[in-house]
Amino acid sequence: MAYLETLEKSLYSLVTETSTNLPKDVRRAIKAAKEAENAGTRAAMSLDTITTNIVMAEDNVSPICQDTGLPTFKVYTPVGVNQIEIKKAIHTAIAAATGDAKLRPNSVDSLTGKNSGTNIGAGLPVVKFEQWENDYITVKLILKGGGCENKNIQYSLPTELEGLGRAGRDLDGIRKCILHSVWQAQGQGCSAGFIGVGIGGDRSSGYDLAKEQLFRHVDDVNPIEDLAKLEQYIVEKSNTFGVGTMGFGGEATLLGCKIGVMDRLPASFFVSVAYNCWAYRRMAIDIDPVTGEITNWHYQEGEKITFRDEEKQDNSDNKVVELVAPITEEKIRSLKVGDVVKISGRMYTGRDAIHHHLIGEGVEAPVDLDGQIIYHCGPVMAKDEAGNWVVKAAGPTTSIREEPYQGDIMKKFGIRAVMGKGGMGPKTLKALSEHGGVYLNAIGGAAQYYADCIKSVDGVDLMEFGIPEAMWHLTVKDFTAVVTMDSHGNSLHADVEKSSLDKLALHAERVF
Ligand code: SF4
C-alpha cells in the first residue's frame, strides 16, 4: 500500500481508538475512584454506569461519550517529512471517522451556526506540528468535549478567590488557584475529572501548556520537586471537597493533576487550568515515515482494567420511580431530590439551537410538548442499511447553557421534566416550583449505556440545525436518572456547591 494510503489508515485507527477505548492509566484511575466511593451512594451508582459504559464502548467500537470533542493533534516529525501531506491525511481520517459515526459532527460555523457535518471547518481539526531529532513520527490526539472545556479557567495573579481570599504571585497563590479551579467546576465537567495546569506564559500559551499536560501519564511524577508535591497535594485536598461523581456528592472529585511551568512576562502571571472529564480520551502513536505504518501505541504500560467482572452496586435502598410521558403535575410534584427515576416511553431531545428557537415570539413547537420530557442531548446518529436512523451514542449535555430559556420554555409548552447533566440555576429552580417540574440528572458521558436504553428513533424535527441540535423523537426503556432539582425549591447542585465551598475555605491558610 502506498505511504499516503497507509498513513490515512493509521490515523483513522488512532481516531477510532481514542474515541472508543479509554487508555489503561485512565481506567486505573477510575477503578481507584470506584474503590473510594461508599457502596449504595448516588456517586457509586454513577461510577457503575460509567464503567458499564466503558465496556460497551469498547465492545461496540462506538464513542465513549457522544461529545467526541474538538479533535486536537500534536504531531512530531523528523526533518524532511512532508507536514502538508500529514495534515491532509488527518483531514481524510477525521472525515471518514465522522462518516462512520466514530466521531460526532462537531465543527460549527461560529457566525452562521451551520455544522459542516465532517468535523472539518475553519481552523478545525486543530493540528500543531513540531520537528524533532528522532527518525519516526509521533501523533498525539486528544478529544476533549465541550462540557469540560467550558470549565477551563484562567487566573491572573494577584487575585481574590471565593473561599480562599488573596492569591499572590507565588507557589501558594498558584496552589489556591488550582484548588479553586476544581471547586468551580463542580460536577458540570462530568467529574470525577483530571486537570492540566500551565503556570506562566501569556493567555494563549498558558492554556496551550495546560492542555499539553493532559498528554502526560496519570501516574507519572513531575520532575520538578515543588510541582510534584503540589500535584499530589491538589488531588488529595480536592477529594475532600465532597463534589463527587457528577457533582452528586462523594469521595472522588479529582483523579489526576499535572502541572507544567514556563517563563512569563514581568507584568503578567497567569495560572491556566484545562479541566478534563472522566472520559479522558487521549492516545498517541508512532508512525514509520517511509511506510506510514503504526510502529508503537502509547499509554500501554501497566494493567488493563476491563471492568467486565465487577460486582454491581446494590441500589435497592434508593427510591425508584417509573416515569412515562405525558406526566401529570401531581406526579411531578410527588418527586423529591434524590429519587431515582426510570423513564419508559417517549422523550424528545433539545439543546442549544432548539431552546433558542422555541423561545422566539409566536414560535410553535413541532410536536405537542405538554407533559413531556426534554432531554439535553446531542446524539451521534447514523442510518442503517434500510435507511432508518439509529442512535450510536446519546449521553446528556451540560444543561446550564439553557438557563436563560429553560423555565420560560417549560411554562410556555407545558414540559414537565428536563434532563441533562450538571444541574441548572436559580431561574429554572423557581420555574420548577411555579409550574410543577423537575430537573433530572443523567450520568454525563454514559453515551453507550443510554444509547442502549433508546429502543427506537420515531422521528426528527428541525434537522436544519444539524444532527446534534435537531429534535429527535425517541422511545426509551428504563432510562435511569436522578432527581437533582424538584418542584419544592430543592437543588442538590446548590447544596453541594455550598458545602464544598465551606470545605474549600479550610485551605485558605498558607501551605507552600
Ligand atoms: S463526559 Fe461529559 S464533559 Fe466529557 S465529553 Fe462527555 S458530556 Fe462532555
Coordinates of C-alpha atoms and ligand atoms in Angstrom, one line a residue:
M1 CA 0.0 0.0 0.0
A2 CA 1.3 3.5 -0.8
Y3 CA 2.6 5.7 2.0
L4 CA -0.3 8.1 2.0
E5 CA -3.0 5.5 2.0
T6 CA -1.3 3.6 4.9
L7 CA -0.8 6.9 6.8
E8 CA -4.6 7.7 6.5
K9 CA -5.4 4.2 7.7
S10 CA -3.0 4.6 10.7
L11 CA -4.6 7.9 11.6
Y12 CA -8.1 6.5 11.2
S13 CA -7.1 3.8 13.7
L14 CA -5.8 6.4 16.1
V15 CA -9.1 8.4 15.9
T16 CA -11.2 5.4 16.4
E17 CA -9.2 4.0 19.3
T18 CA -9.1 7.4 21.0
S19 CA -12.9 7.8 20.7
T20 CA -13.9 4.3 21.8
N21 CA -11.3 2.8 24.2
L22 CA -10.1 4.5 27.3
P23 CA -6.3 4.3 27.9
K24 CA -5.1 2.0 30.7
D25 CA -3.9 4.7 33.0
V26 CA -7.3 6.4 32.9
R27 CA -9.1 3.1 33.6
R28 CA -6.9 2.5 36.7
A29 CA -7.7 6.0 38.0
I30 CA -11.5 5.3 37.5
K31 CA -11.1 1.9 39.3
A32 CA -9.5 3.7 42.2
A33 CA -12.4 6.2 42.3
K34 CA -14.8 3.3 42.4
E35 CA -13.0 1.8 45.3
A36 CA -13.0 5.1 47.2
E37 CA -16.8 5.5 46.9
N38 CA -19.2 4.3 49.6
A39 CA -21.5 1.5 48.5
G40 CA -25.1 2.4 47.7
T41 CA -24.5 6.1 47.2
R42 CA -25.5 8.0 44.0
A43 CA -21.8 8.5 43.2
A44 CA -21.2 4.8 43.4
M45 CA -24.2 4.1 41.2
S46 CA -22.9 6.7 38.7
L47 CA -19.5 5.1 38.6
D48 CA -21.1 1.7 38.0
T49 CA -22.9 3.2 35.0
I50 CA -19.7 4.8 33.8
T51 CA -17.7 1.6 33.9
T52 CA -20.6 -0.3 32.2
N53 CA -20.4 2.3 29.5
I54 CA -16.6 2.0 29.1
V55 CA -17.1 -1.8 28.4
M56 CA -19.9 -1.2 25.9
A57 CA -18.0 1.5 24.0
E58 CA -15.0 -0.9 23.7
D59 CA -17.2 -3.8 22.6
N60 CA -19.3 -1.8 20.1
V61 CA -16.3 0.2 18.9
S62 CA -18.5 3.3 19.4
P63 CA -17.9 6.6 21.1
I64 CA -17.5 6.5 24.9
C65 CA -19.2 9.8 25.0
Q66 CA -21.5 11.4 22.3
D67 CA -19.5 14.6 22.6
T68 CA -16.3 13.5 20.8
G69 CA -14.8 16.9 21.4
L70 CA -12.6 19.1 19.4
P71 CA -10.0 16.9 17.8
T72 CA -6.6 18.3 18.7
F73 CA -3.5 16.7 17.2
K74 CA 0.1 17.3 18.2
V75 CA 2.5 15.9 15.5
Y76 CA 6.2 15.5 15.9
T77 CA 8.1 14.9 12.6
P78 CA 11.8 14.2 11.6
V79 CA 13.3 16.9 9.5
G80 CA 12.3 16.5 5.9
V81 CA 8.9 14.8 6.4
N82 CA 6.1 16.5 4.4
Q83 CA 3.8 18.1 7.0
I84 CA 1.3 19.2 4.4
E85 CA 0.7 15.6 3.4
I86 CA 0.2 14.6 7.1
K87 CA -2.3 17.4 7.6
K88 CA -4.3 16.2 4.5
A89 CA -4.2 12.6 5.8
I90 CA -5.5 13.8 9.2
H91 CA -8.4 15.6 7.4
T92 CA -9.2 12.5 5.4
A93 CA -9.1 10.3 8.5
I94 CA -11.3 12.6 10.5
A95 CA -13.9 12.9 7.8
A96 CA -14.0 9.1 7.4
A97 CA -14.3 8.5 11.1
T98 CA -17.1 11.0 11.3
G99 CA -18.9 9.3 8.4
D100 CA -18.6 6.0 10.3
A101 CA -20.1 7.6 13.5
K102 CA -16.8 7.2 15.4
L103 CA -17.0 11.0 15.9
R104 CA -19.9 13.3 16.2
P105 CA -20.0 16.1 13.6
N106 CA -18.8 18.9 15.9
S107 CA -17.5 21.6 13.6
V108 CA -19.9 24.5 13.6
D109 CA -19.5 27.8 11.7
S110 CA -19.3 30.4 14.5
L111 CA -21.2 33.0 12.6
T112 CA -23.9 31.0 10.7
G113 CA -24.2 28.1 13.1
K114 CA -24.0 25.7 10.2
N115 CA -22.5 22.3 11.0
S116 CA -20.0 21.1 8.3
G117 CA -21.0 17.5 9.0
T118 CA -17.5 16.3 8.7
N119 CA -15.5 17.8 11.6
I120 CA -13.6 19.8 9.0
G121 CA -14.0 23.5 9.2
A122 CA -12.2 26.8 9.6
G123 CA -9.3 26.0 11.9
L124 CA -10.6 22.5 12.7
P125 CA -9.4 20.0 13.4
V126 CA -6.6 21.6 15.4
V127 CA -3.2 20.3 14.1
K128 CA 0.1 21.5 15.6
F129 CA 3.5 20.4 14.3
E130 CA 6.9 20.3 15.8
Q131 CA 10.1 19.0 14.3
W132 CA 12.4 16.7 16.3
E133 CA 15.7 14.8 16.1
N134 CA 14.0 11.3 16.2
D135 CA 13.7 9.3 13.0
Y136 CA 10.0 8.5 13.4
I137 CA 6.7 10.4 13.5
T138 CA 4.6 10.7 16.7
V139 CA 1.0 11.7 16.5
K140 CA -0.9 12.6 19.7
L141 CA -4.6 13.1 19.8
I142 CA -6.9 14.4 22.5
L143 CA -10.7 14.5 22.2
K144 CA -11.9 16.9 24.8
G145 CA -15.6 17.6 25.0
G146 CA -17.4 20.9 25.3
G147 CA -18.8 20.3 28.8
C148 CA -15.4 20.1 30.4
E149 CA -13.8 22.6 28.0
N150 CA -16.3 25.2 29.4
K151 CA -15.0 24.6 32.9
N152 CA -11.4 25.6 31.9
I153 CA -10.3 28.7 33.8
Q154 CA -7.5 31.2 33.8
Y155 CA -6.4 33.3 36.7
S156 CA -4.3 36.4 36.5
L157 CA -2.3 36.8 39.8
P158 CA -2.7 38.5 42.2
T159 CA -6.4 37.9 42.6
E160 CA -9.1 37.4 45.1
L161 CA -10.7 33.9 45.2
E162 CA -14.1 32.9 46.7
G163 CA -13.5 30.9 49.8
L164 CA -9.7 31.3 49.7
G165 CA -9.0 35.0 49.8
R166 CA -5.9 36.6 48.2
A167 CA -3.8 34.5 45.8
G168 CA -0.4 36.2 45.4
R169 CA 2.3 35.7 42.8
D170 CA 4.0 32.7 44.4
L171 CA 3.6 29.0 44.7
D172 CA 1.0 29.4 47.4
G173 CA -1.1 31.7 45.2
I174 CA -0.8 29.0 42.4
R175 CA -2.0 26.4 44.9
K176 CA -5.1 28.4 45.7
C177 CA -5.9 29.0 42.1
I178 CA -5.7 25.3 41.3
L179 CA -7.9 24.3 44.3
H180 CA -10.4 26.9 43.3
S181 CA -10.4 25.6 39.7
V182 CA -11.5 22.2 40.9
W183 CA -14.2 23.6 43.1
Q184 CA -15.7 25.9 40.5
A185 CA -16.0 23.0 38.0
Q186 CA -18.4 21.2 40.4
G187 CA -20.0 18.3 38.5
Q188 CA -20.5 20.3 35.3
G189 CA -17.4 19.0 33.6
C190 CA -18.5 15.4 34.3
S191 CA -16.4 14.8 37.4
A192 CA -14.5 13.0 38.6
G193 CA -12.0 14.8 36.4
F194 CA -8.4 15.4 35.5
I195 CA -6.7 18.7 35.3
G196 CA -3.7 20.0 33.3
V197 CA -2.2 23.3 34.6
G198 CA 0.0 25.8 32.9
I199 CA 1.9 28.3 35.0
G200 CA 3.2 31.3 33.2
G201 CA 3.2 32.2 29.5
D202 CA 0.6 34.6 28.1
R203 CA -3.1 33.9 27.9
S204 CA -2.9 31.6 24.9
S205 CA 0.4 29.9 25.5
G206 CA -0.6 29.3 29.2
Y207 CA -3.7 27.4 28.0
D208 CA -1.6 25.5 25.5
L209 CA 0.8 24.5 28.2
A210 CA -2.2 23.4 30.4
K211 CA -3.6 21.2 27.7
E212 CA -0.2 19.8 26.9
Q213 CA -0.1 18.4 30.5
L214 CA -3.2 16.3 29.7
F215 CA -0.9 14.2 27.4
R216 CA 1.1 13.1 30.5
H217 CA 0.5 9.8 32.1
V218 CA -1.9 9.9 35.1
D219 CA 0.7 8.1 37.3
D220 CA 3.9 9.9 36.3
V221 CA 5.8 12.1 38.7
N222 CA 6.7 15.7 37.9
P223 CA 10.5 16.1 37.6
I224 CA 10.3 19.5 39.4
E225 CA 10.1 18.6 43.1
D226 CA 7.8 21.5 44.2
L227 CA 5.4 20.7 41.4
A228 CA 5.4 17.0 42.2
K229 CA 4.4 17.9 45.8
L230 CA 1.8 20.4 44.6
E231 CA 0.2 17.8 42.2
Q232 CA -0.1 15.3 45.0
Y233 CA -1.5 17.9 47.4
I234 CA -4.1 19.1 44.9
V235 CA -5.5 15.6 44.3
E236 CA -5.6 14.8 48.0
K237 CA -7.3 18.0 49.1
S238 CA -9.7 18.2 46.1
N239 CA -11.0 14.8 47.1
T240 CA -12.1 16.3 50.5
F241 CA -14.5 18.8 48.8
G242 CA -17.3 16.3 48.6
V243 CA -18.3 17.2 45.0
G244 CA -18.1 13.6 43.8
T245 CA -19.0 12.0 40.6
M246 CA -21.4 14.2 38.5
G247 CA -21.5 16.6 41.5
F248 CA -23.8 14.2 43.3
G249 CA -21.5 14.4 46.4
G250 CA -18.9 11.7 47.2
E251 CA -15.3 10.9 47.8
A252 CA -13.8 11.1 44.3
T253 CA -13.7 14.5 42.8
L254 CA -10.3 14.7 41.1
L255 CA -8.4 11.8 39.6
G256 CA -5.3 13.5 38.4
C257 CA -3.4 16.8 38.4
K258 CA -0.5 17.6 36.1
I259 CA 1.3 20.9 36.2
G260 CA 3.7 22.5 33.7
V261 CA 5.6 25.7 34.0
M262 CA 7.1 28.3 31.6
D263 CA 8.5 31.7 31.8
R264 CA 6.2 34.8 31.9
L265 CA 6.4 38.5 31.2
P266 CA 7.3 40.6 34.3
A267 CA 3.9 42.2 34.2
S268 CA 1.8 39.0 33.8
F269 CA 1.3 36.0 36.0
F270 CA -1.3 33.5 34.6
V271 CA -2.3 30.2 36.0
S272 CA -4.3 28.3 33.3
V273 CA -6.3 25.2 34.0
A274 CA -7.7 22.7 31.5
Y275 CA -10.4 20.6 33.0
N276 CA -11.0 17.1 31.5
C277 CA -13.9 14.9 32.3
W278 CA -13.7 11.3 33.4
A279 CA -14.0 10.4 29.6
Y280 CA -10.3 11.3 29.3
R281 CA -9.7 10.4 25.7
R282 CA -6.2 10.9 24.5
M283 CA -3.9 8.5 22.7
A284 CA -0.7 8.6 20.7
I285 CA 1.0 6.5 18.0
D286 CA 4.5 6.3 16.5
I287 CA 4.5 6.1 12.7
D288 CA 7.2 4.9 10.2
P289 CA 7.9 7.9 8.0
V290 CA 8.6 5.6 5.0
T291 CA 5.7 3.2 5.1
G292 CA 3.1 5.2 7.1
E293 CA 2.5 2.2 9.4
I294 CA 2.0 2.3 13.1
T295 CA 5.1 1.1 14.9
N296 CA 4.0 1.8 18.5
W297 CA 0.9 2.7 20.6
H298 CA 1.5 4.9 23.7
Y299 CA -0.1 4.5 27.1
Q300 CA 0.2 0.7 27.0
E301 CA 2.1 0.3 30.3
G302 CA 0.6 -1.5 33.3
E303 CA -2.5 -3.4 33.9
K304 CA -5.6 -3.0 31.8
I305 CA -8.7 -2.9 34.0
T306 CA -11.5 -4.3 31.8
F307 CA -14.4 -3.6 34.3
R308 CA -16.0 -6.8 33.0
D309 CA -16.3 -8.8 36.2
E310 CA -17.1 -6.0 38.5
E311 CA -19.8 -6.5 41.1
K312 CA -22.7 -4.2 40.5
Q313 CA -23.9 -1.8 43.2
D314 CA -26.8 -2.8 45.3
N315 CA -29.2 0.2 44.8
S316 CA -32.2 -1.3 46.5
D317 CA -32.2 1.4 49.2
N318 CA -32.8 4.1 46.6
K319 CA -36.4 5.0 45.9
V320 CA -37.0 4.2 42.2
V321 CA -40.0 5.9 40.4
E322 CA -41.2 4.8 37.0
L323 CA -42.0 7.8 34.7
V324 CA -44.0 7.6 31.5
A325 CA -44.8 10.8 29.5
P326 CA -47.2 12.6 29.3
I327 CA -46.6 13.2 33.0
T328 CA -49.2 14.9 35.3
E329 CA -48.3 17.9 37.5
E330 CA -49.4 15.8 40.5
K331 CA -46.9 13.0 39.7
I332 CA -44.1 15.5 39.2
R333 CA -44.8 17.3 42.5
S334 CA -44.5 13.9 44.2
L335 CA -40.9 13.6 43.2
K336 CA -38.1 14.7 45.6
V337 CA -34.4 15.4 45.2
G338 CA -32.6 12.1 45.5
D339 CA -35.3 10.0 43.9
V340 CA -34.1 7.7 41.1
V341 CA -36.4 7.7 38.0
K342 CA -36.7 5.1 35.3
I343 CA -38.2 6.6 32.2
S344 CA -40.0 4.5 29.6
G345 CA -41.9 5.7 26.5
R346 CA -41.4 9.0 24.7
M347 CA -38.8 11.7 25.2
Y348 CA -37.5 14.5 22.9
T349 CA -34.0 15.8 22.5
G350 CA -33.5 19.6 22.7
R351 CA -30.4 21.5 23.3
D352 CA -28.9 25.0 22.4
A353 CA -30.5 25.6 19.0
I354 CA -33.9 24.2 19.9
H355 CA -34.1 26.3 23.1
H356 CA -33.0 29.4 21.2
H357 CA -35.6 28.6 18.6
L358 CA -38.5 27.8 20.9
I359 CA -38.2 30.9 22.9
G360 CA -38.9 33.0 19.9
E361 CA -42.1 35.0 19.9
G362 CA -45.0 33.2 18.3
V363 CA -42.9 30.1 17.6
E364 CA -44.8 26.8 18.0
A365 CA -43.1 23.5 18.9
P366 CA -43.1 21.0 16.1
V367 CA -44.8 18.5 18.4
D368 CA -47.1 18.7 21.4
L369 CA -44.8 19.0 24.4
D370 CA -47.5 19.1 27.1
G371 CA -46.4 16.8 29.9
Q372 CA -43.3 15.7 28.0
I373 CA -39.6 15.2 28.9
I374 CA -36.9 17.2 27.1
Y375 CA -33.5 15.6 27.0
H376 CA -30.5 17.9 26.7
C377 CA -28.6 15.7 24.3
G378 CA -26.8 16.0 21.0
P379 CA -26.6 12.3 19.9
V380 CA -24.3 10.6 17.4
M381 CA -26.7 9.2 14.8
A382 CA -26.2 7.0 11.7
K383 CA -28.5 5.4 9.1
D384 CA -28.8 1.6 9.0
E385 CA -28.9 -0.3 5.7
A386 CA -32.7 0.2 5.4
G387 CA -32.1 4.0 5.7
N388 CA -33.5 4.3 9.3
W389 CA -31.9 6.4 11.9
V390 CA -30.1 4.6 14.7
V391 CA -28.5 6.1 17.8
K392 CA -24.8 5.5 18.2
A393 CA -24.2 7.5 21.3
A394 CA -26.6 9.6 23.4
G395 CA -25.4 10.8 26.8
P396 CA -26.6 14.1 28.3
T397 CA -25.0 17.5 27.6
T398 CA -24.4 20.3 30.1
S399 CA -27.7 21.9 31.0
I400 CA -26.7 25.2 32.5
R401 CA -26.3 26.7 28.9
E402 CA -30.2 26.6 28.7
E403 CA -30.6 28.5 32.0
P404 CA -31.7 31.8 30.3
Y405 CA -34.6 30.0 28.4
Q406 CA -35.5 26.8 30.3
G407 CA -38.1 28.0 32.8
D408 CA -40.0 30.1 30.2
I409 CA -40.0 27.2 27.7
M410 CA -41.3 24.7 30.3
K411 CA -44.2 27.1 31.1
K412 CA -44.9 28.0 27.5
F413 CA -45.2 24.4 26.3
G414 CA -46.2 22.6 29.5
I415 CA -43.0 20.5 29.7
R416 CA -42.8 18.6 33.0
A417 CA -39.2 17.3 33.1
V418 CA -35.9 18.4 31.7
M419 CA -32.9 16.1 31.8
G420 CA -29.3 16.8 31.2
K421 CA -26.2 17.0 33.4
G422 CA -24.6 19.4 35.8
G423 CA -27.8 21.0 37.0
M424 CA -29.4 24.4 36.4
G425 CA -29.6 27.7 38.2
P426 CA -32.0 29.7 40.3
K427 CA -34.2 30.9 37.4
T428 CA -35.0 27.3 36.4
L429 CA -35.4 26.2 40.1
K430 CA -38.0 29.0 40.6
A431 CA -39.9 27.9 37.4
L432 CA -39.9 24.3 38.6
S433 CA -41.7 25.4 41.7
E434 CA -44.1 27.7 40.0
H435 CA -45.0 25.4 37.1
G436 CA -44.5 22.0 38.6
G437 CA -41.4 20.5 37.0
V438 CA -38.2 18.6 37.8
Y439 CA -34.7 18.5 36.6
L440 CA -33.2 15.1 36.1
N441 CA -29.5 14.5 36.1
A442 CA -28.4 11.7 33.8
I443 CA -24.8 10.3 34.0
G444 CA -22.6 12.5 31.8
G445 CA -20.6 10.7 29.3
A446 CA -22.5 7.4 29.6
A447 CA -23.3 7.6 25.9
Q448 CA -23.4 3.9 25.1
Y449 CA -25.3 3.0 28.2
Y450 CA -28.0 5.5 27.3
A451 CA -28.0 4.6 23.6
D452 CA -28.9 1.1 24.7
C453 CA -31.9 2.4 26.6
I454 CA -33.2 4.0 23.4
K455 CA -35.4 1.4 21.7
S456 CA -36.4 3.4 18.6
V457 CA -36.0 6.7 16.8
D458 CA -39.5 7.6 15.7
G459 CA -38.9 10.9 14.0
V460 CA -36.9 14.1 13.8
D461 CA -37.7 17.8 13.6
L462 CA -35.7 20.9 13.0
M463 CA -33.0 19.0 11.2
E464 CA -31.8 22.3 9.7
F465 CA -29.9 22.8 12.9
G466 CA -27.7 19.8 12.2
I467 CA -27.7 16.3 13.7
P468 CA -26.6 17.1 17.3
E469 CA -29.0 20.1 17.6
A470 CA -32.1 18.6 15.9
M471 CA -35.2 17.5 17.9
W472 CA -35.1 13.7 17.9
H473 CA -38.2 11.7 18.9
L474 CA -37.1 8.8 21.0
T475 CA -38.8 5.8 22.5
V476 CA -36.8 4.6 25.6
K477 CA -37.0 1.9 28.2
D478 CA -35.7 2.0 31.7
F479 CA -33.7 5.2 31.1
T480 CA -32.3 6.0 34.5
A481 CA -31.6 9.4 36.0
V482 CA -31.6 11.1 39.4
V483 CA -33.9 14.0 40.5
T484 CA -31.5 16.7 41.5
M485 CA -33.9 19.7 41.4
D486 CA -37.5 19.4 42.4
S487 CA -40.7 21.4 42.5
H488 CA -40.3 22.2 46.2
G489 CA -37.3 24.5 45.8
N490 CA -34.6 21.9 46.5
S491 CA -31.5 21.7 44.4
L492 CA -28.8 19.1 45.1
H493 CA -26.4 21.2 43.0
A494 CA -26.8 24.3 45.1
D495 CA -26.4 22.2 48.3
V496 CA -23.2 20.5 47.1
E497 CA -21.8 23.9 45.8
K498 CA -22.4 25.4 49.2
S499 CA -21.0 22.6 51.3
S500 CA -17.9 22.2 49.0
L501 CA -17.2 25.9 49.4
D502 CA -17.1 25.5 53.1
K503 CA -14.5 22.7 52.6
L504 CA -12.5 24.7 50.1
A505 CA -12.3 27.6 52.6
L506 CA -10.5 25.3 55.1
H507 CA -7.4 25.7 52.8
A508 CA -7.1 29.5 52.9
E509 CA -4.0 29.4 55.2
R510 CA -0.5 29.4 53.6
V511 CA 0.8 25.9 52.8
F512 CA 3.8 26.5 50.4
Ligands
SF4_1 S1 -18.1 13.0 29.5 FE1 -19.2 14.9 29.9 S2 -17.8 16.6 29.7 FE2 -16.9 14.8 28.9 S3 -17.2 15.0 26.7 FE3 -18.9 13.7 27.6 S4 -20.5 15.1 28.1 FE4 -18.7 16.3 27.7

